[in-house]
Amino acid sequence: MNPVLRLTGVSKRYGALQVTDDISFAVERGETYGILGPNGAGKTTLFNLVSGDVRPDQGSVEFDGADVNHLPPHRRCAAGIGRSYQVPRPFGGMTVFENLLVGATFGGELAEHAAYDVCMDVLERTGLKARANQLAGTLGLLDRKRLELARALATQPQLLLLDEIAGGLTEPETHELVDEIRRVKEAGVTIVWIEHVVHALLAVADRLLVINFGKRLAEGLPGAVMDDPEVRRVYLGLEA
Protein backbone atom coordinates (compact mmCIF):
# COMPACT_ATOMS: atom_id res chain seq x y z
CA MET A 1 0.00 0.00 0.00
CA ASN A 2 1.13 3.55 -0.73
CA PRO A 3 1.89 5.81 2.23
CA VAL A 4 -0.85 8.35 2.87
CA LEU A 5 1.72 11.14 2.56
CA ARG A 6 5.12 11.22 0.91
CA LEU A 7 7.45 14.18 0.52
CA THR A 8 10.43 13.67 -1.78
CA GLY A 9 13.30 16.14 -1.95
CA VAL A 10 11.11 19.10 -1.01
CA SER A 11 12.79 22.50 -0.83
CA LYS A 12 11.40 26.00 -0.36
CA ARG A 13 13.26 29.31 -0.39
CA TYR A 14 12.10 32.86 0.33
CA GLY A 15 14.74 35.11 -1.23
CA ALA A 16 18.05 34.26 0.47
CA LEU A 17 16.33 32.24 3.23
CA GLN A 18 16.25 28.47 2.66
CA VAL A 19 13.22 27.41 4.74
CA THR A 20 13.13 23.72 3.83
CA ASP A 21 16.09 21.96 2.30
CA ASP A 22 15.69 18.60 0.51
CA ILE A 23 13.21 17.13 3.02
CA SER A 24 11.93 13.61 2.40
CA PHE A 25 9.67 11.44 4.57
CA ALA A 26 6.64 9.17 4.29
CA VAL A 27 3.69 8.67 6.64
CA GLU A 28 1.86 5.35 6.72
CA ARG A 29 -1.91 4.97 6.92
CA GLY A 30 -3.18 5.19 10.50
CA GLU A 31 0.14 6.47 11.83
CA THR A 32 0.71 9.49 14.06
CA TYR A 33 3.88 11.18 12.86
CA GLY A 34 5.36 13.93 15.01
CA ILE A 35 7.57 16.78 13.81
CA LEU A 36 9.86 18.63 16.23
CA GLY A 37 12.33 21.44 15.78
CA PRO A 38 13.38 24.81 17.19
CA ASN A 39 11.51 27.98 16.26
CA GLY A 40 12.27 28.87 12.66
CA ALA A 41 13.24 25.31 11.73
CA GLY A 42 10.71 25.20 8.88
CA LYS A 43 7.98 23.07 10.48
CA THR A 44 4.95 25.18 9.57
CA THR A 45 6.34 25.69 6.06
CA LEU A 46 6.25 21.89 5.68
CA PHE A 47 2.54 21.96 6.58
CA ASN A 48 1.94 24.79 4.12
CA LEU A 49 3.60 22.72 1.41
CA VAL A 50 1.37 19.73 2.21
CA SER A 51 -1.86 21.74 2.44
CA GLY A 52 -1.06 23.75 -0.69
CA ASP A 53 -0.76 27.17 0.95
CA VAL A 54 2.65 27.36 -0.73
CA ARG A 55 4.30 25.29 -3.45
CA PRO A 56 7.78 23.80 -3.32
CA ASP A 57 10.61 25.15 -5.44
CA GLN A 58 11.80 21.58 -5.84
CA GLY A 59 10.52 18.12 -5.02
CA SER A 60 7.11 16.52 -4.84
CA VAL A 61 4.23 16.12 -2.37
CA GLU A 62 2.19 12.94 -2.84
CA PHE A 63 -1.11 12.23 -1.10
CA ASP A 64 -2.61 8.75 -1.26
CA GLY A 65 -0.24 7.84 -4.10
CA ALA A 66 -0.94 10.88 -6.31
CA ASP A 67 1.22 13.96 -6.87
CA VAL A 68 -0.73 16.96 -5.54
CA ASN A 69 1.78 19.74 -6.27
CA HIS A 70 -0.62 21.19 -8.85
CA LEU A 71 -3.70 21.18 -6.58
CA PRO A 72 -4.82 24.36 -4.75
CA PRO A 73 -5.61 24.16 -1.00
CA HIS A 74 -9.39 23.72 -1.38
CA ARG A 75 -8.93 20.76 -3.73
CA ARG A 76 -6.47 19.12 -1.34
CA CYS A 77 -8.95 19.62 1.49
CA ALA A 78 -11.75 18.03 -0.53
CA ALA A 79 -9.39 15.16 -1.41
CA GLY A 80 -8.88 14.42 2.30
CA ILE A 81 -6.19 16.69 3.79
CA GLY A 82 -7.48 18.61 6.83
CA ARG A 83 -5.45 20.96 9.00
CA SER A 84 -5.51 23.14 12.05
CA TYR A 85 -3.53 26.34 12.51
CA GLN A 86 -1.19 27.34 15.33
CA VAL A 87 -3.37 30.36 16.13
CA PRO A 88 -7.06 29.29 16.13
CA ARG A 89 -9.05 31.02 13.39
CA PRO A 90 -12.74 30.53 14.16
CA PHE A 91 -15.49 32.54 12.50
CA GLY A 92 -16.13 34.52 15.68
CA GLY A 93 -19.62 35.73 14.76
CA MET A 94 -20.84 32.20 14.01
CA THR A 95 -21.78 29.50 16.48
CA VAL A 96 -19.58 26.48 17.09
CA PHE A 97 -21.98 24.34 15.05
CA GLU A 98 -21.98 26.83 12.18
CA ASN A 99 -18.17 26.79 12.14
CA LEU A 100 -18.24 23.03 11.73
CA LEU A 101 -20.92 23.29 9.05
CA VAL A 102 -18.64 25.56 7.02
CA GLY A 103 -15.89 22.96 7.28
CA ALA A 104 -18.18 20.10 6.28
CA THR A 105 -19.93 21.80 3.36
CA PHE A 106 -17.15 23.96 1.89
CA GLY A 107 -14.07 21.99 2.97
CA GLY A 108 -15.51 18.49 2.79
CA GLU A 109 -17.98 19.32 -0.01
CA LEU A 110 -20.80 17.47 1.77
CA ALA A 111 -24.47 18.00 1.01
CA GLU A 112 -26.31 19.86 3.78
CA HIS A 113 -28.21 16.86 5.18
CA ALA A 114 -25.03 14.76 5.36
CA ALA A 115 -23.06 17.68 6.82
CA TYR A 116 -25.46 18.02 9.78
CA ASP A 117 -24.90 14.39 10.79
CA VAL A 118 -21.12 14.70 10.45
CA CYS A 119 -21.05 17.90 12.51
CA MET A 120 -23.11 16.41 15.33
CA ASP A 121 -20.78 13.41 15.47
CA VAL A 122 -17.68 15.64 15.57
CA LEU A 123 -19.19 17.82 18.32
CA GLU A 124 -19.68 14.69 20.40
CA ARG A 125 -16.18 13.37 19.77
CA THR A 126 -14.42 16.64 20.59
CA GLY A 127 -16.40 17.53 23.73
CA LEU A 128 -18.05 20.56 22.14
CA LYS A 129 -21.66 19.39 22.08
CA ALA A 130 -22.64 21.62 25.01
CA ARG A 131 -21.08 24.60 23.17
CA ALA A 132 -22.82 23.96 19.85
CA ASN A 133 -24.93 27.16 19.94
CA GLN A 134 -22.28 29.38 21.55
CA LEU A 135 -20.62 32.07 19.45
CA ALA A 136 -17.09 30.91 18.60
CA GLY A 137 -15.66 34.31 19.47
CA THR A 138 -16.65 33.85 23.13
CA LEU A 139 -14.83 30.54 23.67
CA GLY A 140 -11.89 30.10 26.02
CA LEU A 141 -8.54 28.90 24.68
CA LEU A 142 -9.10 25.17 25.24
CA ASP A 143 -12.45 25.24 23.45
CA ARG A 144 -10.99 27.33 20.62
CA LYS A 145 -8.34 24.64 20.21
CA ARG A 146 -11.06 22.00 20.27
CA LEU A 147 -13.00 23.93 17.66
CA GLU A 148 -9.91 24.17 15.46
CA LEU A 149 -9.59 20.39 15.70
CA ALA A 150 -13.32 19.84 15.20
CA ARG A 151 -13.59 22.05 12.12
CA ALA A 152 -10.74 20.13 10.51
CA LEU A 153 -12.43 16.83 11.39
CA ALA A 154 -15.70 18.06 9.89
CA THR A 155 -14.03 17.91 6.45
CA GLN A 156 -13.70 14.13 7.04
CA PRO A 157 -9.94 14.01 6.41
CA GLN A 158 -7.88 10.94 5.74
CA LEU A 159 -4.85 13.00 6.81
CA LEU A 160 -5.02 15.51 9.66
CA LEU A 161 -2.30 18.15 10.10
CA LEU A 162 -2.10 19.56 13.65
CA ASP A 163 0.02 22.69 14.07
CA GLU A 164 1.02 23.22 17.73
CA ILE A 165 -2.50 22.58 18.93
CA ALA A 166 -1.40 22.17 22.57
CA GLY A 167 0.41 25.51 22.72
CA GLY A 168 -0.66 27.82 25.56
CA LEU A 169 -2.76 25.24 27.41
CA THR A 170 -2.42 24.32 31.07
CA GLU A 171 -1.23 20.84 32.00
CA PRO A 172 -4.76 19.49 32.71
CA GLU A 173 -6.06 21.06 29.48
CA THR A 174 -3.21 19.46 27.54
CA HIS A 175 -4.14 16.04 28.93
CA GLU A 176 -7.76 16.56 27.87
CA LEU A 177 -6.72 17.51 24.34
CA VAL A 178 -4.30 14.58 24.07
CA ASP A 179 -7.13 12.22 25.03
CA GLU A 180 -9.26 13.67 22.22
CA ILE A 181 -6.42 13.31 19.70
CA ARG A 182 -5.98 9.69 20.78
CA ARG A 183 -9.64 9.08 19.97
CA VAL A 184 -9.13 10.63 16.53
CA LYS A 185 -6.21 8.27 15.98
CA GLU A 186 -8.24 5.27 17.16
CA ALA A 187 -10.89 6.19 14.58
CA GLY A 188 -8.29 5.53 11.87
CA VAL A 189 -7.28 9.08 10.91
CA THR A 190 -3.64 9.52 9.94
CA ILE A 191 -2.09 12.42 11.87
CA VAL A 192 0.97 14.58 11.30
CA TRP A 193 1.53 16.74 14.37
CA ILE A 194 3.92 19.65 14.90
CA GLU A 195 4.28 20.43 18.60
CA HIS A 196 6.54 22.24 21.08
CA VAL A 197 4.82 20.57 24.06
CA VAL A 198 7.02 17.51 23.70
CA HIS A 199 5.37 15.27 26.30
CA ALA A 200 2.00 15.74 24.57
CA LEU A 201 3.47 14.63 21.26
CA LEU A 202 5.32 11.69 22.80
CA ALA A 203 2.07 10.43 24.32
CA VAL A 204 0.60 9.81 20.84
CA ALA A 205 3.33 9.73 18.17
CA ASP A 206 4.44 6.48 16.55
CA ARG A 207 7.48 8.10 14.92
CA LEU A 208 9.26 11.45 15.09
CA LEU A 209 11.06 13.68 12.62
CA VAL A 210 13.34 16.43 13.93
CA ILE A 211 14.37 19.25 11.61
CA ASN A 212 16.74 22.17 12.10
CA PHE A 213 17.37 25.08 9.70
CA GLY A 214 15.11 23.34 7.20
CA LYS A 215 17.15 20.13 7.17
CA ARG A 216 16.31 16.68 8.47
CA LEU A 217 18.21 16.04 11.71
CA ALA A 218 16.79 12.69 12.88
CA GLU A 219 13.87 10.36 12.26
CA GLY A 220 12.65 7.18 13.94
CA LEU A 221 10.96 5.79 17.01
CA PRO A 222 10.33 8.45 19.67
CA GLY A 223 12.64 7.02 22.31
CA ALA A 224 15.57 6.65 19.94
CA VAL A 225 15.08 10.11 18.46
CA MET A 226 14.87 11.83 21.84
CA ASP A 227 18.07 10.01 22.94
CA ASP A 228 19.97 11.09 19.82
CA PRO A 229 22.92 13.25 20.98
CA GLU A 230 22.47 15.79 18.19
CA VAL A 231 18.74 16.14 18.91
CA ARG A 232 19.49 16.64 22.60
CA ARG A 233 22.06 19.31 21.75
CA VAL A 234 20.09 21.22 19.11
CA TYR A 235 16.50 20.88 20.32
CA LEU A 236 16.79 20.35 24.07
CA GLY A 237 19.99 22.34 24.65
CA LEU A 238 21.57 19.38 26.42
CA GLU A 239 24.98 17.82 25.98
CA ALA A 240 25.14 14.05 25.52
CSV table of C-alpha atoms in Angstrom, one decimal, residues 32-236:
chain,number,residue,atom,x,y,z
A,32,THR,CA,0.7,9.5,14.1
A,33,TYR,CA,3.9,11.2,12.9
A,34,GLY,CA,5.4,13.9,15.0
A,35,ILE,CA,7.6,16.8,13.8
A,36,LEU,CA,9.9,18.6,16.2
A,37,GLY,CA,12.3,21.4,15.8
A,38,PRO,CA,13.4,24.8,17.2
A,39,ASN,CA,11.5,28.0,16.3
A,40,GLY,CA,12.3,28.9,12.7
A,41,ALA,CA,13.2,25.3,11.7
A,42,GLY,CA,10.7,25.2,8.9
A,43,LYS,CA,8.0,23.1,10.5
A,44,THR,CA,5.0,25.2,9.6
A,45,THR,CA,6.3,25.7,6.1
A,46,LEU,CA,6.2,21.9,5.7
A,47,PHE,CA,2.5,22.0,6.6
A,48,ASN,CA,1.9,24.8,4.1
A,49,LEU,CA,3.6,22.7,1.4
A,50,VAL,CA,1.4,19.7,2.2
A,51,SER,CA,-1.9,21.7,2.4
A,52,GLY,CA,-1.1,23.7,-0.7
A,53,ASP,CA,-0.8,27.2,0.9
A,54,VAL,CA,2.6,27.4,-0.7
A,55,ARG,CA,4.3,25.3,-3.4
A,56,PRO,CA,7.8,23.8,-3.3
A,57,ASP,CA,10.6,25.2,-5.4
A,58,GLN,CA,11.8,21.6,-5.8
A,59,GLY,CA,10.5,18.1,-5.0
A,60,SER,CA,7.1,16.5,-4.8
A,61,VAL,CA,4.2,16.1,-2.4
A,62,GLU,CA,2.2,12.9,-2.8
A,63,PHE,CA,-1.1,12.2,-1.1
A,64,ASP,CA,-2.6,8.8,-1.3
A,65,GLY,CA,-0.2,7.8,-4.1
A,66,ALA,CA,-0.9,10.9,-6.3
A,67,ASP,CA,1.2,14.0,-6.9
A,68,VAL,CA,-0.7,17.0,-5.5
A,69,ASN,CA,1.8,19.7,-6.3
A,70,HIS,CA,-0.6,21.2,-8.8
A,71,LEU,CA,-3.7,21.2,-6.6
A,72,PRO,CA,-4.8,24.4,-4.7
A,73,PRO,CA,-5.6,24.2,-1.0
A,74,HIS,CA,-9.4,23.7,-1.4
A,75,ARG,CA,-8.9,20.8,-3.7
A,76,ARG,CA,-6.5,19.1,-1.3
A,77,CYS,CA,-9.0,19.6,1.5
A,78,ALA,CA,-11.8,18.0,-0.5
A,79,ALA,CA,-9.4,15.2,-1.4
A,80,GLY,CA,-8.9,14.4,2.3
A,81,ILE,CA,-6.2,16.7,3.8
A,82,GLY,CA,-7.5,18.6,6.8
A,83,ARG,CA,-5.4,21.0,9.0
A,84,SER,CA,-5.5,23.1,12.1
A,85,TYR,CA,-3.5,26.3,12.5
A,86,GLN,CA,-1.2,27.3,15.3
A,87,VAL,CA,-3.4,30.4,16.1
A,88,PRO,CA,-7.1,29.3,16.1
A,89,ARG,CA,-9.0,31.0,13.4
A,90,PRO,CA,-12.7,30.5,14.2
A,91,PHE,CA,-15.5,32.5,12.5
A,92,GLY,CA,-16.1,34.5,15.7
A,93,GLY,CA,-19.6,35.7,14.8
A,94,MET,CA,-20.8,32.2,14.0
A,95,THR,CA,-21.8,29.5,16.5
A,96,VAL,CA,-19.6,26.5,17.1
A,97,PHE,CA,-22.0,24.3,15.0
A,98,GLU,CA,-22.0,26.8,12.2
A,99,ASN,CA,-18.2,26.8,12.1
A,100,LEU,CA,-18.2,23.0,11.7
A,101,LEU,CA,-20.9,23.3,9.1
A,102,VAL,CA,-18.6,25.6,7.0
A,103,GLY,CA,-15.9,23.0,7.3
A,104,ALA,CA,-18.2,20.1,6.3
A,105,THR,CA,-19.9,21.8,3.4
A,106,PHE,CA,-17.2,24.0,1.9
A,107,GLY,CA,-14.1,22.0,3.0
A,108,GLY,CA,-15.5,18.5,2.8
A,109,GLU,CA,-18.0,19.3,0.0
A,110,LEU,CA,-20.8,17.5,1.8
A,111,ALA,CA,-24.5,18.0,1.0
A,112,GLU,CA,-26.3,19.9,3.8
A,113,HIS,CA,-28.2,16.9,5.2
A,114,ALA,CA,-25.0,14.8,5.4
A,115,ALA,CA,-23.1,17.7,6.8
A,116,TYR,CA,-25.5,18.0,9.8
A,117,ASP,CA,-24.9,14.4,10.8
A,118,VAL,CA,-21.1,14.7,10.5
A,119,CYS,CA,-21.0,17.9,12.5
A,120,MET,CA,-23.1,16.4,15.3
A,121,ASP,CA,-20.8,13.4,15.5
A,122,VAL,CA,-17.7,15.6,15.6
A,123,LEU,CA,-19.2,17.8,18.3
A,124,GLU,CA,-19.7,14.7,20.4
A,125,ARG,CA,-16.2,13.4,19.8
A,126,THR,CA,-14.4,16.6,20.6
A,127,GLY,CA,-16.4,17.5,23.7
A,128,LEU,CA,-18.0,20.6,22.1
A,129,LYS,CA,-21.7,19.4,22.1
A,130,ALA,CA,-22.6,21.6,25.0
A,131,ARG,CA,-21.1,24.6,23.2
A,132,ALA,CA,-22.8,24.0,19.8
A,133,ASN,CA,-24.9,27.2,19.9
A,134,GLN,CA,-22.3,29.4,21.6
A,135,LEU,CA,-20.6,32.1,19.5
A,136,ALA,CA,-17.1,30.9,18.6
A,137,GLY,CA,-15.7,34.3,19.5
A,138,THR,CA,-16.6,33.9,23.1
A,139,LEU,CA,-14.8,30.5,23.7
A,140,GLY,CA,-11.9,30.1,26.0
A,141,LEU,CA,-8.5,28.9,24.7
A,142,LEU,CA,-9.1,25.2,25.2
A,143,ASP,CA,-12.5,25.2,23.5
A,144,ARG,CA,-11.0,27.3,20.6
A,145,LYS,CA,-8.3,24.6,20.2
A,146,ARG,CA,-11.1,22.0,20.3
A,147,LEU,CA,-13.0,23.9,17.7
A,148,GLU,CA,-9.9,24.2,15.5
A,149,LEU,CA,-9.6,20.4,15.7
A,150,ALA,CA,-13.3,19.8,15.2
A,151,ARG,CA,-13.6,22.1,12.1
A,152,ALA,CA,-10.7,20.1,10.5
A,153,LEU,CA,-12.4,16.8,11.4
A,154,ALA,CA,-15.7,18.1,9.9
A,155,THR,CA,-14.0,17.9,6.5
A,156,GLN,CA,-13.7,14.1,7.0
A,157,PRO,CA,-9.9,14.0,6.4
A,158,GLN,CA,-7.9,10.9,5.7
A,159,LEU,CA,-4.8,13.0,6.8
A,160,LEU,CA,-5.0,15.5,9.7
A,161,LEU,CA,-2.3,18.2,10.1
A,162,LEU,CA,-2.1,19.6,13.6
A,163,ASP,CA,0.0,22.7,14.1
A,164,GLU,CA,1.0,23.2,17.7
A,165,ILE,CA,-2.5,22.6,18.9
A,166,ALA,CA,-1.4,22.2,22.6
A,167,GLY,CA,0.4,25.5,22.7
A,168,GLY,CA,-0.7,27.8,25.6
A,169,LEU,CA,-2.8,25.2,27.4
A,170,THR,CA,-2.4,24.3,31.1
A,171,GLU,CA,-1.2,20.8,32.0
A,172,PRO,CA,-4.8,19.5,32.7
A,173,GLU,CA,-6.1,21.1,29.5
A,174,THR,CA,-3.2,19.5,27.5
A,175,HIS,CA,-4.1,16.0,28.9
A,176,GLU,CA,-7.8,16.6,27.9
A,177,LEU,CA,-6.7,17.5,24.3
A,178,VAL,CA,-4.3,14.6,24.1
A,179,ASP,CA,-7.1,12.2,25.0
A,180,GLU,CA,-9.3,13.7,22.2
A,181,ILE,CA,-6.4,13.3,19.7
A,182,ARG,CA,-6.0,9.7,20.8
A,183,ARG,CA,-9.6,9.1,20.0
A,184,VAL,CA,-9.1,10.6,16.5
A,185,LYS,CA,-6.2,8.3,16.0
A,186,GLU,CA,-8.2,5.3,17.2
A,187,ALA,CA,-10.9,6.2,14.6
A,188,GLY,CA,-8.3,5.5,11.9
A,189,VAL,CA,-7.3,9.1,10.9
A,190,THR,CA,-3.6,9.5,9.9
A,191,ILE,CA,-2.1,12.4,11.9
A,192,VAL,CA,1.0,14.6,11.3
A,193,TRP,CA,1.5,16.7,14.4
A,194,ILE,CA,3.9,19.7,14.9
A,195,GLU,CA,4.3,20.4,18.6
A,196,HIS,CA,6.5,22.2,21.1
A,197,VAL,CA,4.8,20.6,24.1
A,198,VAL,CA,7.0,17.5,23.7
A,199,HIS,CA,5.4,15.3,26.3
A,200,ALA,CA,2.0,15.7,24.6
A,201,LEU,CA,3.5,14.6,21.3
A,202,LEU,CA,5.3,11.7,22.8
A,203,ALA,CA,2.1,10.4,24.3
A,204,VAL,CA,0.6,9.8,20.8
A,205,ALA,CA,3.3,9.7,18.2
A,206,ASP,CA,4.4,6.5,16.5
A,207,ARG,CA,7.5,8.1,14.9
A,208,LEU,CA,9.3,11.4,15.1
A,209,LEU,CA,11.1,13.7,12.6
A,210,VAL,CA,13.3,16.4,13.9
A,211,ILE,CA,14.4,19.2,11.6
A,212,ASN,CA,16.7,22.2,12.1
A,213,PHE,CA,17.4,25.1,9.7
A,214,GLY,CA,15.1,23.3,7.2
A,215,LYS,CA,17.2,20.1,7.2
A,216,ARG,CA,16.3,16.7,8.5
A,217,LEU,CA,18.2,16.0,11.7
A,218,ALA,CA,16.8,12.7,12.9
A,219,GLU,CA,13.9,10.4,12.3
A,220,GLY,CA,12.7,7.2,13.9
A,221,LEU,CA,11.0,5.8,17.0
A,222,PRO,CA,10.3,8.5,19.7
A,223,GLY,CA,12.6,7.0,22.3
A,224,ALA,CA,15.6,6.6,19.9
A,225,VAL,CA,15.1,10.1,18.5
A,226,MET,CA,14.9,11.8,21.8
A,227,ASP,CA,18.1,10.0,22.9
A,228,ASP,CA,20.0,11.1,19.8
A,229,PRO,CA,22.9,13.3,21.0
A,230,GLU,CA,22.5,15.8,18.2
A,231,VAL,CA,18.7,16.1,18.9
A,232,ARG,CA,19.5,16.6,22.6
A,233,ARG,CA,22.1,19.3,21.8
A,234,VAL,CA,20.1,21.2,19.1
A,235,TYR,CA,16.5,20.9,20.3
A,236,LEU,CA,16.8,20.3,24.1
